[in-house]
CSV table of C-alpha atoms in Angstrom, one decimal:
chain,number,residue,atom,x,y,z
A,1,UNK,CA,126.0,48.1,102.7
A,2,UNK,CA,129.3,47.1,101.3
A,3,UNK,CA,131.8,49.5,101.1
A,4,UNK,CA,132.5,49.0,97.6
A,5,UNK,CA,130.1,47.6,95.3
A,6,UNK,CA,130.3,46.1,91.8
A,7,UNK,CA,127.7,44.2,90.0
A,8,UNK,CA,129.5,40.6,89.5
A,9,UNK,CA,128.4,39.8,86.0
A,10,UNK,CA,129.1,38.4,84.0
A,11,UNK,CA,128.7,41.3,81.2
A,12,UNK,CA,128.8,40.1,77.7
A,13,UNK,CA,130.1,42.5,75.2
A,14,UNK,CA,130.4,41.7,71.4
A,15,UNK,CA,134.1,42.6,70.0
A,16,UNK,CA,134.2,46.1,68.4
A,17,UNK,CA,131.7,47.3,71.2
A,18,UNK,CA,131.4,49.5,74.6
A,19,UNK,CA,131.7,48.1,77.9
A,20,UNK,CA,130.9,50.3,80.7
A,21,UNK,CA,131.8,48.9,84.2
A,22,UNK,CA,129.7,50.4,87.2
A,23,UNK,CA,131.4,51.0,90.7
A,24,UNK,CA,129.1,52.5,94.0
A,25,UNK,CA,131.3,53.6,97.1
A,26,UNK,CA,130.1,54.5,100.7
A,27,UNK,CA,132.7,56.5,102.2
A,28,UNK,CA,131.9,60.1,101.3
A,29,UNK,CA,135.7,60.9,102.5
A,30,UNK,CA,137.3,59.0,99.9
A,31,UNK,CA,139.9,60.6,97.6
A,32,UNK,CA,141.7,58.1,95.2
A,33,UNK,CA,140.0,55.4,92.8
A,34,UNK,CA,141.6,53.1,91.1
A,35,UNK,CA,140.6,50.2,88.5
A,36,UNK,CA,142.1,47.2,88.1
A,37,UNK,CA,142.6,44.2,85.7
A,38,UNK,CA,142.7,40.5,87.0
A,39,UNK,CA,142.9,37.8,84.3
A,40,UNK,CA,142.5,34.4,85.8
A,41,UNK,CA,144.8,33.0,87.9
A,42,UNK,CA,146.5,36.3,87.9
A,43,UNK,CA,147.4,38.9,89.9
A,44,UNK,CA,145.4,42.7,89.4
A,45,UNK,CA,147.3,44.9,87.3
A,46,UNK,CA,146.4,48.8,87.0
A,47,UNK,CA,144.8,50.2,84.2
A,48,UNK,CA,143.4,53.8,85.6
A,49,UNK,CA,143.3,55.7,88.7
A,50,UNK,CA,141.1,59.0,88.8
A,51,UNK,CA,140.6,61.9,91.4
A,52,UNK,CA,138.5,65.0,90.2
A,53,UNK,CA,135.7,64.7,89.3
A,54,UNK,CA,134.5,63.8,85.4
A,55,UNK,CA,136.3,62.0,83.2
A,56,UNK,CA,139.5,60.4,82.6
A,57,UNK,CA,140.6,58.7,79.3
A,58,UNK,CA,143.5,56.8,78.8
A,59,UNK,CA,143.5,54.8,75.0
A,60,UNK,CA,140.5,52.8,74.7
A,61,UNK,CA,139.8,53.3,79.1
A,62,UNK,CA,138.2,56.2,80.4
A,63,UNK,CA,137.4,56.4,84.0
A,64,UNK,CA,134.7,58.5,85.3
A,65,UNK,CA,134.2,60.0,88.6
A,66,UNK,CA,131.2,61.6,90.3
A,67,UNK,CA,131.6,62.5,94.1
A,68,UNK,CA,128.1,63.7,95.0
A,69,UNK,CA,126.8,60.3,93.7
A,70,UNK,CA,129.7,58.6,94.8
A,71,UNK,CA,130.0,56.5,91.3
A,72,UNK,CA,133.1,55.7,89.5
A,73,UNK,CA,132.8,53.5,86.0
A,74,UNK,CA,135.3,52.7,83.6
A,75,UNK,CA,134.7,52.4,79.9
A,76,UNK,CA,136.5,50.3,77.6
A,77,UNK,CA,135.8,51.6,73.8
A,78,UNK,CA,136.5,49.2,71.0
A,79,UNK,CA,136.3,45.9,73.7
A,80,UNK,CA,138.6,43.1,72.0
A,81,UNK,CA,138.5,39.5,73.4
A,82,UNK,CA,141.7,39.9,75.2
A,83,UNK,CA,139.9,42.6,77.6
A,84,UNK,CA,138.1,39.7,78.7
A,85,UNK,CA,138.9,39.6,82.7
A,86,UNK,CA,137.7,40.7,85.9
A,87,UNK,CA,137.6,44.4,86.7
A,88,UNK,CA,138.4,45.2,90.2
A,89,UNK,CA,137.4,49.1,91.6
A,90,UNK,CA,139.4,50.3,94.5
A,91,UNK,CA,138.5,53.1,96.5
A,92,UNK,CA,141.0,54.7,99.4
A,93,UNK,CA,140.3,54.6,102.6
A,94,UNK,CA,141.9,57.9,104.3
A,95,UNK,CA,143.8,57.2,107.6
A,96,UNK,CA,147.0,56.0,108.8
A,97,UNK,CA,147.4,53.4,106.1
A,98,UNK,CA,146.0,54.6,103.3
A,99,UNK,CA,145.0,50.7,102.2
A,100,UNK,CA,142.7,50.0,99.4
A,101,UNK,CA,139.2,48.9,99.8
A,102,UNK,CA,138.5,46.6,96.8
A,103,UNK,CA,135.0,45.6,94.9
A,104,UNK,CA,134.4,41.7,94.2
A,105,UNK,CA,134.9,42.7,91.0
A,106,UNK,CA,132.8,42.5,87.6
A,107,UNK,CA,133.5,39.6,85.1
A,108,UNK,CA,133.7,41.2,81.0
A,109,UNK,CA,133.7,38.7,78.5
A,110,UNK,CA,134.4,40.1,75.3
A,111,UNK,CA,132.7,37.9,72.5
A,112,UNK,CA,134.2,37.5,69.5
B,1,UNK,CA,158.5,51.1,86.1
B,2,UNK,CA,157.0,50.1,89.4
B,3,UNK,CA,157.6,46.6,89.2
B,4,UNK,CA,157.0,44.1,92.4
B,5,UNK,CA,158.2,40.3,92.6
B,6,UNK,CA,157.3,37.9,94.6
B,7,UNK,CA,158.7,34.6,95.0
B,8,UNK,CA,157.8,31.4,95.1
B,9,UNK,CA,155.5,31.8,92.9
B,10,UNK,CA,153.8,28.6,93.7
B,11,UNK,CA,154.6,26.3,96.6
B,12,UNK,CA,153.1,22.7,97.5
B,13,UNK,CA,153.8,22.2,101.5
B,14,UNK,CA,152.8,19.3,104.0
B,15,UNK,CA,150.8,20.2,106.1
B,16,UNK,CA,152.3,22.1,110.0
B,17,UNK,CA,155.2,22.8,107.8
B,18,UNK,CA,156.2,27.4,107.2
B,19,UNK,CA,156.2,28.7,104.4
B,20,UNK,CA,158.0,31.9,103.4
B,21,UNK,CA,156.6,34.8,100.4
B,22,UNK,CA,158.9,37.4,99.4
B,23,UNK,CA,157.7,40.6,98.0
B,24,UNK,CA,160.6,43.0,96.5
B,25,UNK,CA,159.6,46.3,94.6
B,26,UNK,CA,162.5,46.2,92.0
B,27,UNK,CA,162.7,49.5,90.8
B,28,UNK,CA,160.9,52.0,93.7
B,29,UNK,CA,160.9,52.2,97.4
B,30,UNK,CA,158.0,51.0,99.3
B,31,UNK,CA,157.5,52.0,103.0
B,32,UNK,CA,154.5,50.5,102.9
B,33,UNK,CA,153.4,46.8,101.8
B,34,UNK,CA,150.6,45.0,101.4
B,35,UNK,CA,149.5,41.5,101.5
B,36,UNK,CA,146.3,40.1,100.6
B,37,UNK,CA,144.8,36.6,99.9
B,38,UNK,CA,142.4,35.5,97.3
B,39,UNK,CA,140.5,32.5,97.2
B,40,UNK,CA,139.1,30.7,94.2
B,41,UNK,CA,136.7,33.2,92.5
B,42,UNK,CA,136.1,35.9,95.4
B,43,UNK,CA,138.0,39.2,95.5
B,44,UNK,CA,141.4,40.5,97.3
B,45,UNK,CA,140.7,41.1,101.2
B,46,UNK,CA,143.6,42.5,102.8
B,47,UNK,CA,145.4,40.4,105.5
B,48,UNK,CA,148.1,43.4,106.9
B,49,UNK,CA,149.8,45.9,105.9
B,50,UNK,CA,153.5,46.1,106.0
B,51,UNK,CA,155.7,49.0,107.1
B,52,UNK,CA,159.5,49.5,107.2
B,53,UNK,CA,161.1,49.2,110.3
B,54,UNK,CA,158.2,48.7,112.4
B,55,UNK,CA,154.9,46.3,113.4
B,56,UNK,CA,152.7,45.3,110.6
B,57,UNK,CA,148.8,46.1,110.9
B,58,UNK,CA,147.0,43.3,110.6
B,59,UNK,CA,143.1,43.2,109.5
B,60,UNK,CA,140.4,42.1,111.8
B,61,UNK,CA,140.7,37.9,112.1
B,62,UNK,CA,144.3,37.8,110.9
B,63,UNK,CA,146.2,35.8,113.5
B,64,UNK,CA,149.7,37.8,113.9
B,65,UNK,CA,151.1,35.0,115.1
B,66,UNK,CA,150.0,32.5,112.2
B,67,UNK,CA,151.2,35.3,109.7
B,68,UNK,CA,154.7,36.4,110.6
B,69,UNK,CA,155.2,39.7,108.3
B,70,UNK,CA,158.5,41.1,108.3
B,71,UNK,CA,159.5,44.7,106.6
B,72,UNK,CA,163.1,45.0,107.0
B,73,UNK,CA,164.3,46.9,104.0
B,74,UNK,CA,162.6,49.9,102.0
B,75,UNK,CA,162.4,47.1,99.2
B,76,UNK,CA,161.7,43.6,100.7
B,77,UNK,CA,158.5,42.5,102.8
B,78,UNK,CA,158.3,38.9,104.0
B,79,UNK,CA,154.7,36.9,104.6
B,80,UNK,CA,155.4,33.6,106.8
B,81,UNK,CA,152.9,31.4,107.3
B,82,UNK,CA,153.7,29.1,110.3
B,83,UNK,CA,152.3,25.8,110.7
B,84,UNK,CA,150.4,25.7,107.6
B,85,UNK,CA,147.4,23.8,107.3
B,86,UNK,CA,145.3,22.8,104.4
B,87,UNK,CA,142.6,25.9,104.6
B,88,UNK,CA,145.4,28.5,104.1
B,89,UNK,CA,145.7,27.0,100.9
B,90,UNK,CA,145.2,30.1,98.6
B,91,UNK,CA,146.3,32.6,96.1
B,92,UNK,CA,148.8,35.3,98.3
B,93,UNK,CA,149.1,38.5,96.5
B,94,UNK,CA,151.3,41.4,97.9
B,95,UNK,CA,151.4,45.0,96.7
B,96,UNK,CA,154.0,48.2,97.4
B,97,UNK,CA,153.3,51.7,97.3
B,98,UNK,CA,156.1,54.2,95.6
B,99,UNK,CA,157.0,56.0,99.2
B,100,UNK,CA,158.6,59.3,96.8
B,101,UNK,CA,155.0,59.5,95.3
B,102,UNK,CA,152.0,61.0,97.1
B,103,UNK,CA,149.4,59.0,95.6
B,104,UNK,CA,147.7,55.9,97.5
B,105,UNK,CA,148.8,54.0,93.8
B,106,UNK,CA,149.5,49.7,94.8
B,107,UNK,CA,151.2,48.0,92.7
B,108,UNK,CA,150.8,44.3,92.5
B,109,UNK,CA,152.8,41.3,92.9
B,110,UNK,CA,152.6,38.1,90.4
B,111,UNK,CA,150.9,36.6,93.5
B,112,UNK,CA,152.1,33.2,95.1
B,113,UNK,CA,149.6,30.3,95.2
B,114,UNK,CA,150.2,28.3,97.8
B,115,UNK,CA,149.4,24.5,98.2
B,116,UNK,CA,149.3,22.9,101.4
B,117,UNK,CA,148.6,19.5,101.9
């Protein structure tokens, strides 16, 4: 099992409309998650990084954390073609180095 | 705030030629560094992570001595890539982490992409 998973896509989305992006974690452990945008040929920038448990919004983002299921997702309300891009979950891995685990990412294309 | 450079931000070498990457957080402190490497359409794995004054850690199958890293300042991280060869050829991102914050937030380079041929 990876440590991170993320369904690849691509998930279509007409404009105006709801994306939900779906993250699955393994380690029980971990503490800090964190989405990320990539456009192509870009480097990831951050949109949202969430802690407790429940929900997180941030303009048209919210994040949403559950431990005991170890599921984070990210919702994009009101999807416009520029949010078309790859969404990267990251999940901390607790030690020495605190580094990043990241998903493959999932690919959102926002149709106009 | 929490802006990182890098630069080059794209570089065409012969091959068995170094390259250098510079990665400078302009507006924070980073003990710690990161540098990872993408390849067309798969995601970020981590190659080492950097930390001022001392060794960098590298990740399972990263040759040390084919990726020089050097974390000399509290603002500037360096990825060499000696003897460079056409399969290194790749996008090289690095990331820094605000050392007077607690969270595990990286913030992320422009990336370099790298050419050899």
């Amino acid at each position: 099992q990876k440590e991170v998973e993320q369904n690849s896509g691509p998930l279509s989305v007409p404009e105006g409309a709801i994306a939900s992006l779906n993250c699955t974690y393994s380690d029980r452990v971990s503490q800090s998650f964190f989405w990320y945008r990539q456009y192509s040929g870009k480097s990831p920038e951050l949109i949202m990084s969430i802690y407790s448990n429940g929900d997180k919004e941030d303009g048209r983002f919210t994040a949403q954390l559950n431990k005991a299921s170890q599921y984070v997702s990210l919702l994009i309300r009101d999807s416009q073609p520029s949010d078309s891009a790859t969404y990267l979950c990251a999940v901390n891995v607790r030690g020495a180095t605190n580094k990043l685990i990241f998903g493959t990412g999932t690919l959102l294309a926002v149709q106009p | 705030g929490a802006v990182v450079s890098q630069h080059p931000s794209r570089v065409i070498c012969k091959s068995g030629t170094s390259v250098k990457i510079e990665c400078r957080s302009l507006d924070f402190q980073a003990t710690t560094m990161f540098w990872y490497r993408q390849f067309p359409k798969q995601s970020l794995m981590l190659m080492a992570t950097s930390n001022e004054g001392s060794k960098a850690t590298y990740e399972q199958g990263v040759e040390k001595d084919k990726f020089l890293i050097n974390h000399a300042s509290l603002t500037l991280s360096t990825l060499t890539v000696t003897s460079a060869h056409p399969e290194d050829s790749s996008f090289y991102i690095c990331s820094a982490r605000d050392s007077e914050k607690s969270t595990d937030t990286q913030y992320f380079g422009p990336g370099t992409r790298l050419t050899v041929l």
